[in-house]
JSON list of C-alpha atoms in Angstrom, two decimals:
[
{"chain": "A", "resi": 1, "resn": "UNK", "atom": "CA", "xyz": [0.00, 0.00, 0.00]},
{"chain": "A", "resi": 2, "resn": "UNK", "atom": "CA", "xyz": [1.47, 3.33, -1.09]},
{"chain": "A", "resi": 3, "resn": "UNK", "atom": "CA", "xyz": [1.64, 6.46, 0.98]},
{"chain": "A", "resi": 4, "resn": "UNK", "atom": "CA", "xyz": [-1.39, 8.70, 1.10]},
{"chain": "A", "resi": 5, "resn": "UNK", "atom": "CA", "xyz": [-1.09, 11.73, -1.17]},
{"chain": "A", "resi": 6, "resn": "UNK", "atom": "CA", "xyz": [-2.43, 15.17, -0.28]},
{"chain": "A", "resi": 7, "resn": "UNK", "atom": "CA", "xyz": [-5.22, 15.11, -2.88]},
{"chain": "A", "resi": 8, "resn": "UNK", "atom": "CA", "xyz": [-6.48, 11.77, -1.57]},
{"chain": "A", "resi": 9, "resn": "UNK", "atom": "CA", "xyz": [-6.42, 13.09, 1.99]},
{"chain": "A", "resi": 10, "resn": "UNK", "atom": "CA", "xyz": [-8.35, 16.23, 0.96]},
{"chain": "A", "resi": 11, "resn": "UNK", "atom": "CA", "xyz": [-10.95, 14.01, -0.76]},
{"chain": "A", "resi": 12, "resn": "UNK", "atom": "CA", "xyz": [-11.33, 12.09, 2.50]},
{"chain": "A", "resi": 13, "resn": "UNK", "atom": "CA", "xyz": [-11.82, 15.34, 4.41]},
{"chain": "A", "resi": 14, "resn": "UNK", "atom": "CA", "xyz": [-14.38, 16.55, 1.86]},
{"chain": "A", "resi": 15, "resn": "UNK", "atom": "CA", "xyz": [-16.26, 13.21, 2.01]},
{"chain": "A", "resi": 16, "resn": "UNK", "atom": "CA", "xyz": [-16.20, 13.36, 5.80]},
{"chain": "A", "resi": 17, "resn": "UNK", "atom": "CA", "xyz": [-17.73, 16.86, 5.86]},
{"chain": "A", "resi": 18, "resn": "UNK", "atom": "CA", "xyz": [-20.32, 15.77, 3.29]},
{"chain": "A", "resi": 19, "resn": "UNK", "atom": "CA", "xyz": [-21.79, 13.30, 5.83]},
{"chain": "A", "resi": 20, "resn": "UNK", "atom": "CA", "xyz": [-22.78, 16.22, 8.05]},
{"chain": "A", "resi": 21, "resn": "UNK", "atom": "CA", "xyz": [-24.67, 18.30, 5.48]},
{"chain": "A", "resi": 22, "resn": "UNK", "atom": "CA", "xyz": [-28.19, 18.87, 6.87]},
{"chain": "A", "resi": 23, "resn": "UNK", "atom": "CA", "xyz": [-31.02, 17.16, 5.04]},
{"chain": "A", "resi": 24, "resn": "UNK", "atom": "CA", "xyz": [-34.65, 18.45, 5.36]},
{"chain": "A", "resi": 25, "resn": "UNK", "atom": "CA", "xyz": [-34.64, 21.81, 3.69]},
{"chain": "A", "resi": 26, "resn": "UNK", "atom": "CA", "xyz": [-37.30, 24.52, 3.49]},
{"chain": "A", "resi": 27, "resn": "UNK", "atom": "CA", "xyz": [-39.53, 24.98, 0.47]},
{"chain": "A", "resi": 28, "resn": "UNK", "atom": "CA", "xyz": [-38.15, 27.30, -2.12]},
{"chain": "A", "resi": 29, "resn": "UNK", "atom": "CA", "xyz": [-34.59, 26.06, -1.65]},
{"chain": "A", "resi": 30, "resn": "UNK", "atom": "CA", "xyz": [-32.73, 25.00, -4.78]},
{"chain": "A", "resi": 31, "resn": "UNK", "atom": "CA", "xyz": [-32.77, 21.25, -5.46]},
{"chain": "A", "resi": 32, "resn": "UNK", "atom": "CA", "xyz": [-28.98, 21.14, -5.64]},
{"chain": "A", "resi": 33, "resn": "UNK", "atom": "CA", "xyz": [-26.02, 23.41, -5.12]},
{"chain": "A", "resi": 34, "resn": "UNK", "atom": "CA", "xyz": [-22.32, 23.69, -4.50]},
{"chain": "A", "resi": 35, "resn": "UNK", "atom": "CA", "xyz": [-20.86, 26.00, -1.89]},
{"chain": "A", "resi": 36, "resn": "UNK", "atom": "CA", "xyz": [-17.14, 26.46, -1.33]},
{"chain": "A", "resi": 37, "resn": "UNK", "atom": "CA", "xyz": [-15.82, 26.89, 2.17]},
{"chain": "A", "resi": 38, "resn": "UNK", "atom": "CA", "xyz": [-12.40, 28.04, 3.31]},
{"chain": "A", "resi": 39, "resn": "UNK", "atom": "CA", "xyz": [-11.07, 25.85, 6.11]},
{"chain": "A", "resi": 40, "resn": "UNK", "atom": "CA", "xyz": [-8.01, 25.87, 8.32]},
{"chain": "A", "resi": 41, "resn": "UNK", "atom": "CA", "xyz": [-7.39, 22.90, 10.59]},
{"chain": "A", "resi": 42, "resn": "UNK", "atom": "CA", "xyz": [-4.65, 21.56, 12.81]},
{"chain": "A", "resi": 43, "resn": "UNK", "atom": "CA", "xyz": [-2.77, 18.28, 12.84]},
{"chain": "A", "resi": 44, "resn": "UNK", "atom": "CA", "xyz": [-5.36, 16.61, 15.10]},
{"chain": "A", "resi": 45, "resn": "UNK", "atom": "CA", "xyz": [-8.25, 17.70, 12.82]},
{"chain": "A", "resi": 46, "resn": "UNK", "atom": "CA", "xyz": [-9.45, 20.65, 14.91]},
{"chain": "A", "resi": 47, "resn": "UNK", "atom": "CA", "xyz": [-11.03, 23.29, 12.67]},
{"chain": "A", "resi": 48, "resn": "UNK", "atom": "CA", "xyz": [-9.71, 26.72, 13.60]},
{"chain": "A", "resi": 49, "resn": "UNK", "atom": "CA", "xyz": [-11.42, 28.72, 10.85]},
{"chain": "A", "resi": 50, "resn": "UNK", "atom": "CA", "xyz": [-14.32, 28.21, 8.46]},
{"chain": "A", "resi": 51, "resn": "UNK", "atom": "CA", "xyz": [-16.03, 30.69, 6.17]},
{"chain": "A", "resi": 52, "resn": "UNK", "atom": "CA", "xyz": [-17.97, 30.76, 2.93]},
{"chain": "A", "resi": 53, "resn": "UNK", "atom": "CA", "xyz": [-15.84, 31.74, -0.07]},
{"chain": "A", "resi": 54, "resn": "UNK", "atom": "CA", "xyz": [-18.07, 30.61, -2.93]},
{"chain": "A", "resi": 55, "resn": "UNK", "atom": "CA", "xyz": [-21.83, 30.89, -2.76]},
{"chain": "A", "resi": 56, "resn": "UNK", "atom": "CA", "xyz": [-24.18, 28.30, -4.22]},
{"chain": "A", "resi": 57, "resn": "UNK", "atom": "CA", "xyz": [-26.61, 31.12, -4.94]},
{"chain": "A", "resi": 58, "resn": "UNK", "atom": "CA", "xyz": [-28.95, 29.84, -2.20]},
{"chain": "A", "resi": 59, "resn": "UNK", "atom": "CA", "xyz": [-28.61, 31.10, 1.38]},
{"chain": "A", "resi": 60, "resn": "UNK", "atom": "CA", "xyz": [-29.90, 27.85, 2.91]},
{"chain": "A", "resi": 61, "resn": "UNK", "atom": "CA", "xyz": [-27.34, 25.73, 1.03]},
{"chain": "A", "resi": 62, "resn": "UNK", "atom": "CA", "xyz": [-24.54, 28.18, 1.89]},
{"chain": "A", "resi": 63, "resn": "UNK", "atom": "CA", "xyz": [-25.47, 28.07, 5.59]},
{"chain": "A", "resi": 64, "resn": "UNK", "atom": "CA", "xyz": [-25.78, 24.26, 5.42]},
{"chain": "A", "resi": 65, "resn": "UNK", "atom": "CA", "xyz": [-22.19, 24.06, 4.15]},
{"chain": "A", "resi": 66, "resn": "UNK", "atom": "CA", "xyz": [-20.88, 26.01, 7.14]},
{"chain": "A", "resi": 67, "resn": "UNK", "atom": "CA", "xyz": [-23.11, 24.01, 9.49]},
{"chain": "A", "resi": 68, "resn": "UNK", "atom": "CA", "xyz": [-21.76, 20.73, 8.08]},
{"chain": "A", "resi": 69, "resn": "UNK", "atom": "CA", "xyz": [-18.22, 21.71, 9.09]},
{"chain": "A", "resi": 70, "resn": "UNK", "atom": "CA", "xyz": [-19.38, 22.78, 12.55]},
{"chain": "A", "resi": 71, "resn": "UNK", "atom": "CA", "xyz": [-21.33, 19.53, 13.01]},
{"chain": "A", "resi": 72, "resn": "UNK", "atom": "CA", "xyz": [-18.32, 17.44, 11.96]},
{"chain": "A", "resi": 73, "resn": "UNK", "atom": "CA", "xyz": [-16.36, 19.09, 14.81]},
{"chain": "A", "resi": 74, "resn": "UNK", "atom": "CA", "xyz": [-13.16, 17.15, 14.20]},
{"chain": "A", "resi": 75, "resn": "UNK", "atom": "CA", "xyz": [-11.80, 16.40, 10.73]},
{"chain": "A", "resi": 76, "resn": "UNK", "atom": "CA", "xyz": [-9.63, 13.38, 9.95]},
{"chain": "A", "resi": 77, "resn": "UNK", "atom": "CA", "xyz": [-6.17, 14.06, 11.43]},
{"chain": "A", "resi": 78, "resn": "UNK", "atom": "CA", "xyz": [-3.39, 15.23, 9.11]},
{"chain": "A", "resi": 79, "resn": "UNK", "atom": "CA", "xyz": [-1.28, 12.15, 8.29]},
{"chain": "A", "resi": 80, "resn": "UNK", "atom": "CA", "xyz": [2.16, 12.31, 9.94]},
{"chain": "A", "resi": 81, "resn": "UNK", "atom": "CA", "xyz": [3.96, 11.78, 6.61]},
{"chain": "A", "resi": 82, "resn": "UNK", "atom": "CA", "xyz": [2.78, 15.24, 5.49]},
{"chain": "A", "resi": 83, "resn": "UNK", "atom": "CA", "xyz": [4.81, 16.90, 8.27]},
{"chain": "A", "resi": 84, "resn": "UNK", "atom": "CA", "xyz": [2.32, 19.76, 8.43]},
{"chain": "A", "resi": 85, "resn": "UNK", "atom": "CA", "xyz": [0.95, 21.38, 11.57]},
{"chain": "A", "resi": 86, "resn": "UNK", "atom": "CA", "xyz": [-1.98, 23.02, 9.74]},
{"chain": "A", "resi": 87, "resn": "UNK", "atom": "CA", "xyz": [-3.72, 22.79, 6.40]},
{"chain": "A", "resi": 88, "resn": "UNK", "atom": "CA", "xyz": [-5.84, 25.51, 4.86]},
{"chain": "A", "resi": 89, "resn": "UNK", "atom": "CA", "xyz": [-7.75, 25.78, 1.64]},
{"chain": "A", "resi": 90, "resn": "UNK", "atom": "CA", "xyz": [-11.08, 25.83, -0.11]},
{"chain": "A", "resi": 91, "resn": "UNK", "atom": "CA", "xyz": [-13.24, 22.71, -0.23]},
{"chain": "A", "resi": 92, "resn": "UNK", "atom": "CA", "xyz": [-16.52, 22.10, -2.03]},
{"chain": "A", "resi": 93, "resn": "UNK", "atom": "CA", "xyz": [-19.65, 21.14, -0.10]},
{"chain": "A", "resi": 94, "resn": "UNK", "atom": "CA", "xyz": [-22.44, 19.70, -2.25]},
{"chain": "A", "resi": 95, "resn": "UNK", "atom": "CA", "xyz": [-26.14, 19.66, -1.56]},
{"chain": "A", "resi": 96, "resn": "UNK", "atom": "CA", "xyz": [-28.60, 17.57, -3.53]},
{"chain": "A", "resi": 97, "resn": "UNK", "atom": "CA", "xyz": [-32.19, 16.97, -2.55]}
]
């Protein structure tokens, strides 16, 4: 088994956050959307910053993206082979009814 690469790790983080996207949405909300969130997290997976950087065009979906990160609380830890104390960047959060 080869070493984990950064893109694979970021996909894991994105998939992990995706599990926490709220379901039941109000009427009038778009049936699908993509919001981009900026995240910074530490080696143990603690999120130290989250904010919306790319709107889906729907306030509910945008708020759901931020809420998903807050509900996840702890992201998968940064693998030791990366030798990083923090990671930051923009990740997509998808919503589909």
